[in-house]
Coordinates of C-alpha atoms and ligand atoms in Angstrom, one line a residue:
M18 CA 279.4 243.3 29.8
E19 CA 278.4 239.4 29.3
S20 CA 281.9 238.4 28.6
A21 CA 283.5 240.2 31.5
L22 CA 280.9 238.5 33.7
W23 CA 282.1 235.3 32.3
I24 CA 285.6 236.0 33.2
C25 CA 284.8 236.9 36.8
L26 CA 282.5 233.8 37.2
T27 CA 285.5 231.4 35.5
A28 CA 287.9 233.2 37.7
L29 CA 285.6 232.7 41.0
F30 CA 285.3 228.9 40.1
A31 CA 288.9 228.4 39.4
H32 CA 289.5 230.0 42.8
A33 CA 286.7 227.7 44.8
T34 CA 288.0 224.7 43.2
S35 CA 291.6 225.6 44.1
L36 CA 290.7 225.4 47.7
S37 CA 288.4 222.6 47.7
V38 CA 288.9 218.9 46.1
A39 CA 287.8 219.6 42.6
P40 CA 284.8 217.4 42.1
R41 CA 285.2 215.4 39.0
S42 CA 282.0 213.5 39.2
Y43 CA 278.5 215.4 39.6
D44 CA 275.1 214.6 40.4
T45 CA 274.1 215.8 36.9
I46 CA 275.9 217.1 33.8
V47 CA 274.0 219.4 31.3
V48 CA 274.9 219.5 27.8
G49 CA 274.1 222.9 26.0
L50 CA 273.4 226.2 27.7
G51 CA 270.4 227.6 26.1
S52 CA 267.0 228.3 27.6
A53 CA 266.6 224.7 28.4
G54 CA 269.9 223.6 29.7
T55 CA 270.5 227.0 31.5
T56 CA 267.0 226.5 33.2
A57 CA 267.6 222.9 34.3
A58 CA 271.2 223.7 35.5
A59 CA 269.8 226.5 37.3
T60 CA 267.0 224.7 38.9
L61 CA 269.1 221.9 40.1
A62 CA 271.9 224.0 41.4
R63 CA 269.3 226.1 43.5
A64 CA 268.4 222.7 45.0
G65 CA 271.8 222.2 46.1
R66 CA 272.6 219.6 43.2
R67 CA 276.5 219.6 42.0
V68 CA 275.7 220.2 38.1
L69 CA 278.1 220.8 35.3
A70 CA 277.2 222.7 32.5
L71 CA 279.0 221.7 29.3
E72 CA 278.6 224.3 26.4
A73 CA 280.3 224.0 22.9
Q74 CA 280.2 227.6 22.1
D75 CA 281.9 230.3 23.8
R76 CA 278.5 232.0 25.2
V77 CA 275.9 231.0 27.0
G78 CA 272.0 231.5 25.3
G79 CA 272.0 229.2 22.5
R80 CA 269.6 230.4 20.2
V81 CA 269.4 233.5 22.2
K82 CA 271.8 235.8 21.1
T83 CA 272.0 239.4 22.1
V84 CA 274.9 241.3 20.7
P85 CA 275.9 245.2 21.0
F86 CA 275.3 246.7 17.8
G87 CA 273.9 250.2 16.4
D88 CA 273.3 252.4 19.4
G89 CA 272.2 249.7 21.6
I90 CA 271.8 245.8 21.3
V91 CA 270.2 243.6 18.7
E92 CA 268.8 240.2 18.9
V93 CA 270.4 237.9 16.3
G94 CA 268.0 234.8 17.7
A95 CA 264.9 235.2 19.7
E96 CA 263.6 238.6 19.5
W97 CA 260.2 238.5 21.9
I98 CA 258.5 237.2 24.7
H99 CA 255.6 235.3 23.4
G100 CA 252.7 235.6 25.6
T101 CA 252.8 236.6 29.2
V102 CA 250.2 234.5 30.9
N103 CA 252.3 231.6 32.9
S104 CA 255.3 232.5 31.0
S105 CA 258.4 231.7 33.1
V106 CA 260.6 234.0 30.8
Y107 CA 258.0 237.0 31.1
D108 CA 257.7 236.0 34.9
A109 CA 261.7 236.2 35.3
A110 CA 261.8 240.0 34.1
I111 CA 258.6 241.1 36.2
T112 CA 259.7 239.4 39.5
N113 CA 263.3 241.3 39.1
N114 CA 262.0 244.2 38.0
V115 CA 263.4 244.3 34.5
S116 CA 261.3 246.5 32.3
V117 CA 259.6 244.8 29.1
V118 CA 257.8 246.5 26.4
L119 CA 255.4 245.9 24.0
Q120 CA 256.5 246.1 20.2
D121 CA 253.7 247.8 18.6
P122 CA 252.2 246.3 15.4
S123 CA 252.6 249.6 13.2
Y124 CA 253.6 249.2 9.7
Q125 CA 253.9 250.5 6.5
V126 CA 253.3 248.9 3.2
L127 CA 255.5 249.7 0.4
K128 CA 255.4 249.2 -3.4
S129 CA 258.4 248.0 -5.7
D130 CA 257.9 251.7 -7.4
G131 CA 258.8 253.2 -4.0
S132 CA 255.2 254.7 -3.4
E133 CA 253.1 253.6 -0.2
Y134 CA 249.9 251.2 -0.6
T135 CA 247.4 253.3 0.3
N136 CA 245.0 250.9 1.3
K137 CA 247.0 249.2 4.2
E138 CA 244.1 248.4 6.1
L139 CA 242.9 246.0 3.4
I140 CA 246.2 244.1 3.8
Y141 CA 245.9 244.2 7.5
E142 CA 242.2 243.0 7.2
L143 CA 243.0 240.1 4.8
M144 CA 246.2 238.9 6.8
E145 CA 244.6 239.0 10.1
Y146 CA 241.6 237.0 8.7
T147 CA 243.7 234.5 6.9
L148 CA 246.4 233.9 10.1
E149 CA 243.5 233.6 12.6
A150 CA 241.7 231.0 10.1
Q151 CA 244.6 228.6 11.6
E152 CA 242.9 228.6 14.9
Y153 CA 239.9 226.6 13.3
P154 CA 241.5 223.8 11.5
P155 CA 239.8 221.6 9.3
E156 CA 239.1 218.1 10.6
V157 CA 241.0 216.1 8.2
P158 CA 244.8 217.6 8.5
E159 CA 246.0 219.2 5.3
P160 CA 248.9 221.4 4.0
L161 CA 248.5 225.0 5.7
G162 CA 249.0 227.0 2.9
K163 CA 246.2 224.9 0.6
F164 CA 243.9 225.4 3.6
L165 CA 244.7 229.1 3.9
T166 CA 244.3 229.7 0.4
R167 CA 240.9 228.5 0.4
K168 CA 239.9 230.3 3.3
L169 CA 241.0 233.8 1.8
K170 CA 239.7 233.0 -1.6
D171 CA 236.3 232.2 0.2
Y172 CA 236.6 235.4 2.3
L173 CA 237.4 237.8 -0.7
K174 CA 234.3 236.3 -2.5
E175 CA 231.9 237.1 0.5
K176 CA 233.6 240.4 1.4
H177 CA 235.9 241.9 -1.9
P178 CA 234.5 240.0 -4.9
E179 CA 236.4 242.9 -6.9
L180 CA 239.7 242.1 -5.8
L181 CA 239.4 238.3 -6.9
D182 CA 240.1 239.7 -10.6
D183 CA 243.3 241.4 -9.7
E184 CA 245.7 238.2 -10.1
G185 CA 248.7 240.3 -9.5
F186 CA 247.4 241.2 -6.4
I187 CA 246.3 237.8 -5.4
A188 CA 249.6 236.3 -6.0
E189 CA 251.3 239.0 -4.1
L190 CA 249.3 238.6 -1.0
L191 CA 249.3 234.7 -1.1
E192 CA 253.4 234.9 -1.6
F193 CA 253.2 237.3 1.5
L194 CA 251.4 235.4 3.6
N195 CA 253.4 232.3 2.6
F196 CA 256.7 234.3 3.9
T197 CA 254.8 235.0 6.9
I198 CA 253.6 231.7 7.7
N199 CA 257.7 230.5 7.0
S200 CA 258.9 233.3 9.2
L201 CA 256.6 231.9 12.0
E202 CA 257.1 228.2 11.8
S203 CA 260.7 228.3 10.4
S204 CA 259.3 226.4 7.5
N205 CA 260.4 226.6 3.8
D206 CA 256.9 226.2 2.1
W207 CA 253.7 226.9 4.1
N208 CA 252.4 223.8 2.3
D209 CA 254.9 221.6 4.4
V210 CA 253.4 222.8 7.5
S211 CA 250.3 220.9 8.9
T212 CA 247.0 222.3 9.8
Q213 CA 246.9 220.1 12.6
T214 CA 249.4 220.8 15.5
T215 CA 249.6 220.6 19.2
S216 CA 251.0 224.2 19.7
V217 CA 249.0 226.6 22.2
N218 CA 249.9 230.0 22.7
L219 CA 250.4 231.7 25.8
E220 CA 247.6 234.4 26.7
G221 CA 248.7 238.0 26.5
P222 CA 250.6 240.0 24.0
Q223 CA 252.9 238.1 21.5
T224 CA 255.6 240.5 21.0
M225 CA 257.0 242.0 24.3
S226 CA 260.4 242.9 24.0
W227 CA 263.7 242.9 26.5
H228 CA 264.5 246.3 24.2
R229 CA 267.8 247.5 25.4
H230 CA 268.4 244.8 28.1
G231 CA 268.5 242.3 25.8
Y232 CA 267.3 238.8 25.7
K233 CA 270.6 237.8 27.5
T234 CA 268.9 239.0 30.7
F235 CA 266.9 236.4 31.3
F236 CA 270.1 234.1 31.2
E237 CA 271.7 236.1 33.9
L238 CA 268.4 236.0 36.1
L239 CA 268.8 232.2 35.5
L240 CA 272.2 232.1 36.6
N241 CA 272.1 234.6 39.3
T242 CA 274.4 236.7 37.9
Y243 CA 272.4 239.9 36.9
N244 CA 273.5 242.9 39.1
N245 CA 276.6 241.3 39.8
G246 CA 274.7 238.4 41.3
P247 CA 277.0 235.7 43.0
G248 CA 275.9 232.6 40.7
W249 CA 275.0 229.4 42.1
P250 CA 277.6 228.1 44.2
T251 CA 277.2 224.2 43.1
L252 CA 276.9 225.0 39.3
D253 CA 280.1 224.5 37.3
I254 CA 280.0 226.0 33.9
K255 CA 282.7 225.0 31.2
L256 CA 282.1 227.0 27.8
N257 CA 284.2 225.9 24.6
K258 CA 283.4 222.4 25.6
E259 CA 281.9 220.4 22.7
V260 CA 280.7 216.9 23.9
T261 CA 281.2 214.2 21.4
Q262 CA 280.0 211.2 23.5
I263 CA 277.7 210.3 26.2
K264 CA 278.0 206.6 27.7
W265 CA 274.9 205.7 29.6
P266 CA 275.2 202.1 30.9
K267 CA 271.4 201.2 30.6
D268 CA 272.1 197.8 32.3
S269 CA 273.6 199.1 35.3
T270 CA 273.2 201.8 37.9
G271 CA 276.7 202.9 36.9
K272 CA 277.7 206.8 36.3
V273 CA 277.3 208.3 32.8
E274 CA 280.6 209.5 31.0
V275 CA 280.6 212.4 28.8
V276 CA 283.3 212.8 26.3
C277 CA 284.4 216.1 25.2
K278 CA 286.3 217.0 21.8
D279 CA 289.1 218.2 23.8
G280 CA 289.3 214.8 25.4
D281 CA 288.3 215.7 28.5
V282 CA 285.8 213.0 30.4
Y283 CA 283.5 214.0 33.1
T284 CA 281.1 211.9 34.9
A285 CA 277.6 212.1 36.8
D286 CA 274.5 210.3 38.0
N287 CA 272.9 211.3 35.1
V288 CA 273.0 213.6 32.1
I289 CA 270.1 215.9 30.6
V290 CA 270.8 216.6 26.8
T291 CA 269.4 219.9 25.0
V292 CA 271.1 220.2 22.1
S293 CA 268.8 221.2 19.1
L294 CA 266.6 218.9 17.0
G295 CA 269.1 219.8 14.0
V296 CA 272.1 218.8 16.1
L297 CA 270.7 215.6 17.1
K298 CA 269.8 214.8 13.6
E299 CA 273.4 215.0 12.5
R300 CA 274.8 213.4 15.3
Y301 CA 272.5 210.9 17.2
T302 CA 274.2 207.8 15.8
T303 CA 277.6 208.8 17.0
L304 CA 276.9 210.9 20.3
F305 CA 275.1 208.1 22.5
S306 CA 276.5 204.9 23.5
P307 CA 274.8 202.4 23.7
P308 CA 272.7 204.2 20.7
L309 CA 269.5 205.3 21.2
P310 CA 266.4 203.0 21.2
D311 CA 264.5 202.9 17.8
E312 CA 261.5 204.7 18.5
K313 CA 263.6 207.9 19.9
A314 CA 265.6 207.8 16.5
T315 CA 262.5 207.4 14.5
V316 CA 261.4 210.4 15.9
I317 CA 264.5 212.4 15.7
E318 CA 264.1 211.6 11.7
K319 CA 260.6 212.6 11.6
L320 CA 260.3 216.0 13.4
T321 CA 261.8 218.9 11.3
M322 CA 263.6 222.0 12.0
G323 CA 263.7 225.1 9.4
V324 CA 265.6 227.8 9.1
V325 CA 264.7 231.7 9.9
G326 CA 267.7 234.1 9.0
K327 CA 268.2 238.0 10.1
T328 CA 270.5 240.4 8.5
I329 CA 270.7 243.4 10.4
F330 CA 272.3 246.9 9.4
S331 CA 273.4 249.9 11.6
F332 CA 273.0 253.3 10.1
P333 CA 274.7 256.7 11.0
E334 CA 271.4 257.8 12.1
R335 CA 267.8 256.9 12.0
W336 CA 266.5 257.8 8.7
F337 CA 263.4 255.7 8.6
P338 CA 259.6 256.6 9.8
D339 CA 258.4 255.2 13.5
V340 CA 256.8 252.2 12.6
S341 CA 257.8 248.3 13.5
T342 CA 257.9 247.2 10.3
F343 CA 258.1 247.9 6.4
V344 CA 256.4 245.4 4.4
F345 CA 257.5 245.2 0.8
F346 CA 254.9 244.5 -1.8
W347 CA 256.2 243.8 -5.6
R348 CA 254.3 245.3 -8.8
P349 CA 254.3 242.5 -11.1
E350 CA 256.0 244.4 -13.9
D351 CA 259.1 245.0 -11.3
R352 CA 259.6 241.1 -10.8
A353 CA 261.1 240.2 -14.0
L354 CA 264.4 242.4 -13.5
Y355 CA 265.4 240.1 -10.7
N356 CA 265.1 236.9 -12.7
D357 CA 269.0 236.3 -12.2
N358 CA 268.6 236.7 -8.3
P359 CA 265.0 235.5 -7.4
W360 CA 265.6 235.4 -3.7
M361 CA 265.8 239.3 -3.7
L362 CA 261.9 238.8 -4.5
Q363 CA 261.7 237.0 -1.2
L364 CA 263.0 240.1 0.9
K365 CA 259.7 241.1 2.0
Q366 CA 259.9 243.0 4.9
A367 CA 262.4 245.3 6.9
F368 CA 261.9 245.4 10.7
V369 CA 262.7 248.0 13.3
P370 CA 264.3 246.1 16.3
K371 CA 263.5 247.7 20.2
G372 CA 266.8 247.5 21.3
S373 CA 268.7 250.2 19.5
G374 CA 267.5 253.5 17.5
N375 CA 269.4 253.1 14.5
T376 CA 269.0 249.6 13.1
L377 CA 266.9 247.7 10.6
T378 CA 266.6 244.0 10.3
F379 CA 265.8 241.8 7.3
W380 CA 264.2 238.4 8.0
A381 CA 264.6 235.5 5.4
N382 CA 263.4 231.8 5.9
G383 CA 264.2 228.4 4.5
E384 CA 266.1 228.0 1.4
V385 CA 266.7 231.8 0.7
A386 CA 268.0 232.0 4.5
K387 CA 270.2 229.3 3.8
L388 CA 271.5 230.9 0.8
I389 CA 272.2 234.3 2.4
E390 CA 274.3 232.3 4.9
T391 CA 276.8 231.4 2.4
L392 CA 276.6 234.3 -0.4
P393 CA 279.7 236.8 -0.1
E394 CA 279.0 239.3 2.6
E395 CA 279.4 242.4 0.2
V396 CA 276.6 240.8 -2.1
V397 CA 274.1 240.6 0.4
K398 CA 274.9 243.8 1.4
E399 CA 274.7 245.4 -1.9
K400 CA 271.5 243.5 -2.7
M401 CA 269.8 244.4 0.3
M402 CA 270.4 247.9 0.1
H403 CA 269.2 248.1 -3.2
I404 CA 266.0 246.4 -2.1
L405 CA 265.7 249.1 1.0
R406 CA 266.4 252.1 -1.7
R407 CA 263.7 250.6 -4.2
F408 CA 261.0 250.4 -1.7
M409 CA 261.8 253.0 1.2
G410 CA 264.2 255.5 -0.8
K411 CA 261.8 257.5 -2.8
N412 CA 261.8 260.6 -0.3
V413 CA 264.6 260.1 1.6
T414 CA 268.6 259.4 0.6
I415 CA 269.1 256.2 2.4
P416 CA 272.6 256.2 3.8
E417 CA 275.3 253.4 3.5
P418 CA 275.2 251.5 6.8
T419 CA 277.8 251.7 9.2
G420 CA 277.6 247.7 10.3
M421 CA 276.1 244.4 9.2
I422 CA 275.3 241.3 11.1
R423 CA 274.1 238.1 9.4
S424 CA 272.9 235.2 11.4
N425 CA 274.2 231.8 10.4
W426 CA 271.5 229.4 12.4
Y427 CA 271.6 226.8 9.6
S428 CA 275.6 226.6 9.2
N429 CA 276.4 226.6 12.9
P430 CA 277.1 223.1 13.8
F431 CA 275.7 223.8 17.3
T432 CA 272.0 224.6 16.1
R433 CA 271.7 223.5 12.4
G434 CA 268.3 225.3 12.1
T435 CA 266.1 227.8 14.1
Y436 CA 263.1 226.2 15.7
T437 CA 261.0 223.0 14.8
Y438 CA 257.5 223.0 13.3
D439 CA 254.8 220.5 13.2
N440 CA 255.0 218.7 9.8
L441 CA 252.5 216.8 7.5
Q442 CA 254.2 213.6 8.6
L443 CA 253.4 213.9 12.4
V444 CA 249.8 212.9 11.7
N445 CA 251.5 209.5 11.9
Y446 CA 253.6 210.5 14.8
P447 CA 251.1 212.3 17.2
N448 CA 253.4 211.9 20.0
A449 CA 256.7 212.3 18.7
R450 CA 257.7 215.4 21.0
A451 CA 256.6 213.4 24.2
T452 CA 258.8 210.5 22.7
L453 CA 261.7 212.6 22.0
A454 CA 261.2 214.1 25.7
E455 CA 261.0 210.4 27.4
P456 CA 263.9 209.9 29.7
L457 CA 266.2 206.6 29.3
L458 CA 266.3 204.8 32.4
D459 CA 269.1 202.7 34.1
A460 CA 268.7 199.1 35.5
A461 CA 267.0 200.5 38.7
G462 CA 264.7 202.3 36.6
S463 CA 266.2 205.9 37.6
P464 CA 266.5 208.4 34.8
K465 CA 269.8 208.3 33.4
L466 CA 269.9 209.9 30.1
L467 CA 267.3 212.7 30.0
F468 CA 266.2 215.2 26.9
A469 CA 265.0 218.7 27.3
G470 CA 264.7 221.8 24.9
E471 CA 262.2 223.5 22.6
A472 CA 261.5 220.2 20.5
T473 CA 260.3 218.3 23.3
N474 CA 257.9 220.5 24.4
S475 CA 254.6 219.3 22.8
K476 CA 252.7 222.7 23.5
H477 CA 255.2 225.3 23.6
F478 CA 257.9 224.2 20.9
S479 CA 259.7 226.6 18.8
T480 CA 260.0 229.3 21.7
V481 CA 262.1 230.3 24.6
H482 CA 259.6 229.6 27.3
G483 CA 258.8 226.4 25.8
A484 CA 262.4 225.5 25.9
S485 CA 262.8 226.7 29.4
D486 CA 259.9 225.0 30.6
S487 CA 261.2 221.7 29.3
G488 CA 264.4 222.3 31.2
R489 CA 262.6 222.7 34.4
R490 CA 260.6 219.7 33.9
E491 CA 263.7 217.7 33.7
A492 CA 265.3 219.2 36.6
M493 CA 262.0 218.4 38.6
R494 CA 261.9 214.9 37.4
L495 CA 265.4 214.2 38.8
L496 CA 264.5 216.1 42.1
S497 CA 261.3 214.3 42.8
N498 CA 262.8 211.1 42.0
N499 CA 265.4 211.9 44.7
E500 CA 267.7 209.3 44.1
Ligands
FAD827 C1 266.2 233.7 14.5 C2 265.6 233.1 15.7 C3 264.2 233.8 16.1 C4 263.7 233.5 17.1 N1 262.5 234.1 17.7 C5 261.7 233.6 18.9 C6 260.9 235.0 19.4 O1 261.0 235.8 19.0 N2 260.6 234.1 20.6 C7 260.5 233.1 21.1 O2 260.2 232.4 22.4 N3 261.5 232.1 20.6 C8 262.3 232.3 19.5 N4 262.9 231.5 18.9 C9 263.1 230.0 19.4 C10 264.2 230.0 20.6 O3 265.0 230.7 20.6 C11 264.3 228.5 20.8 O4 263.3 228.0 20.8 C12 265.0 228.8 22.0 O5 266.1 229.4 22.4 C13 265.7 227.2 21.8 O6 266.4 226.8 23.3 P1 267.3 225.5 23.6 O7 267.7 225.3 25.0 O8 266.0 224.2 23.4 O9 268.0 225.2 22.3 P2 269.6 226.1 22.3 O10 269.4 227.5 22.3 O11 270.0 225.7 20.9 O12 270.2 225.2 23.1 C14 271.1 224.0 22.9 C15 272.6 224.5 23.5 O13 273.4 223.3 23.0 C16 274.7 223.6 22.5 N5 275.1 222.5 21.7 C17 275.1 222.0 20.8 N6 275.7 220.8 20.3 C18 276.8 220.7 21.7 C19 277.8 220.0 21.9 N7 277.9 218.7 21.0 N8 278.4 220.1 23.1 C20 277.8 221.0 24.0 N9 276.9 222.0 23.7 C21 276.4 221.7 22.5 C22 274.6 225.1 22.0 O14 275.4 225.6 21.6 C23 273.5 225.5 22.5 O15 274.1 226.6 23.0 C24 263.8 231.9 17.6 C25 264.9 231.4 17.3 C26 265.6 232.0 16.0 C27 267.2 231.3 16.0
NAG828 C1 248.2 229.4 34.6 O1 248.8 228.5 35.4 C2 247.9 228.0 36.7 C3 248.5 227.3 37.6 O2 249.2 226.1 37.2 C4 246.4 227.6 36.0 O3 245.5 227.6 37.1 C5 245.9 228.4 35.3 O4 244.8 228.0 34.5 C6 246.9 229.0 34.0 N1 246.7 229.9 33.4 C7 246.4 229.8 31.9 C8 245.7 230.9 31.1 O5 246.7 228.8 31.1
NAG829 C1 260.9 245.3 42.8 O1 260.7 246.9 43.0 C2 259.8 246.7 44.3 C3 259.0 248.1 44.4 O2 260.0 249.0 44.0 C4 260.6 246.4 45.5 O3 259.8 246.0 46.5 C5 261.2 244.7 45.3 O4 262.0 244.7 46.4 C6 262.1 245.0 44.0 N1 262.3 243.7 43.7 C7 263.6 243.2 43.2 C8 263.8 241.6 42.9 O5 264.6 243.9 43.2
NAG830 C1 256.6 260.4 0.1 O1 256.1 262.0 0.1 C2 254.8 262.2 -0.3 C3 254.5 263.6 -0.4 O2 254.9 264.2 1.1 C4 253.8 261.3 0.4 O3 252.4 261.5 0.1 C5 254.3 259.9 0.4 O4 253.6 259.0 1.1 C6 255.6 259.5 0.7 N1 256.1 258.0 0.5 C7 256.5 257.5 1.6 C8 257.0 256.1 0.8 O5 256.6 257.5 2.8
NAG831 C1 256.2 229.4 -0.7 O1 257.4 230.1 -0.6 C2 258.6 229.1 -1.3 C3 259.7 230.1 -1.0 O2 259.6 231.1 -1.8 C4 258.4 228.4 -2.3 O3 259.3 227.7 -2.5 C5 257.2 227.7 -2.3 O4 256.8 227.4 -3.5 C6 256.0 228.7 -1.6 N1 255.0 227.8 -2.1 C7 253.6 228.2 -2.3 C8 252.5 227.0 -2.3 O5 253.6 229.0 -3.3

């Protein structure tokens, strides 16, 4: 559906440009068509600006990636709309009558002998208490894991002192909390994350799902192509166009030149760069000419982006109970069986996506997520099915999967990770994200090289809405500058 749409669009543009004089020069070039770039390009085009959007991959969406799978769709990248109040993403759905649904927080806790953990309310209570303790950080910033461990132990001492003697349970609970924080932050260790963060959640439910519509609908709405919409006439989109160099003559008011890997060169008055922090880290020394100023280079080095991975299986039919998440708790005596493959102990939950009825997702993070990207597909499949059967196969015969999808956000040269988090070093660089967002100006003081993307959003980084807002921020900067 999406690709068919793109073929139509491309044909449309080819036709339009063959009738008029093909514009080789644009008002603005947008590099990257993720949430930030697509919002920036659409906002400018909607205001009548001539915009060229260059995207290295063969699709729009970036870290949003909806693919047909199972009996519906699955999200290989972003899963939910986090918060509904003042969310440009939620608003886009609602104003266009696209239904979004709440993913309910129902869950089962299963043990490694296949039995159900009977007191799951206790796990919920402890998880909720500990995760909420993040809202009340200590005055002096410290590693998040260290802080939350202390909070949890204090709480147990007061409310459930008998549990403190169960060392196996405490260790497993802490490991699960570490896993949960790492999944939320895309960190490798909850002690790499700072208790101090500028992140703010939007109000309202945090797990609204585009379900069978898919998150890709957000991009169709932005681009005015939803329901065969006509798109934006002054927006020219080119896929499979990897940008290798951006020449921005800072000492003059001349044009920027954007060079692609295939040799094509495009010019414009200014350029908005929306590639991920991971891509900037890898390329910033070669991507920009002249080089970026030192303060920009420094924050690119200091900010960090981690890895979250998804491995998704489809089954001949839905064989699992009707809850959203299955949480896996290891019994201490079963752990030693996995000494050869310790990463398997980090497969701590299976999740039921909303866009299909017969699929299950394993989340992984940090080094384990990187490892899963590199192991042979058959190995990943066999080990994960082994885990499913151990934890969930006591009462049912789990069928062989009919399909498997594995994310590759770290190996993908156009993402190099999943999202950014506030690490321990940022205490010394409190304005890092604002510095990353700052536009570079030409001799006349007009913005020439602009930056958007989730990493540049001090309050709403690591989200689709935060990325989108950053794209609108830069588009508005150009529109209000009115050069
Ligand atoms: C697994 C996963 C789960 C997530 N879950 C959620 C969630 O539930 N809710 C939520 O709100 N957020 C979630 N996020 C985060 C969210 O997806 C991102 O914050 C957001 O999509 C980032 O958008 P962006 O425009 O900043 O960057 P990107 O989406 O990375 O866009 C940058 C674009 O630039 C392109 N590009 C890179 N290099 C070049 C080049 N040299 N030339 C041309 N183009 C280039 C890339 O291909 C890409 O399309 C998740 C992310 C992942 C990966
Ligand atoms: C939402 O945005 C409006 C307008 O900018 C603002 O007045 C309001 O305080 C915001 N609400 C919340 C909960 O942030
Ligand atoms: C959404 O639905 C309402 C009520 O049916 C209708 O009035 C409105 O025009 C619709 N909006 C769009 C964008 O389709
Ligand atoms: C398996 O079935 C038994 C008996 O009906 C039930 O008590 C138990 O909770 C079930 N186990 C799981 C993991 O669902
Ligand atoms: C958190 O988990 C990661 C990944 O398994 C591990 O490397 C790290 O040591 C854990 N941190 C603590 C404090 O246990």
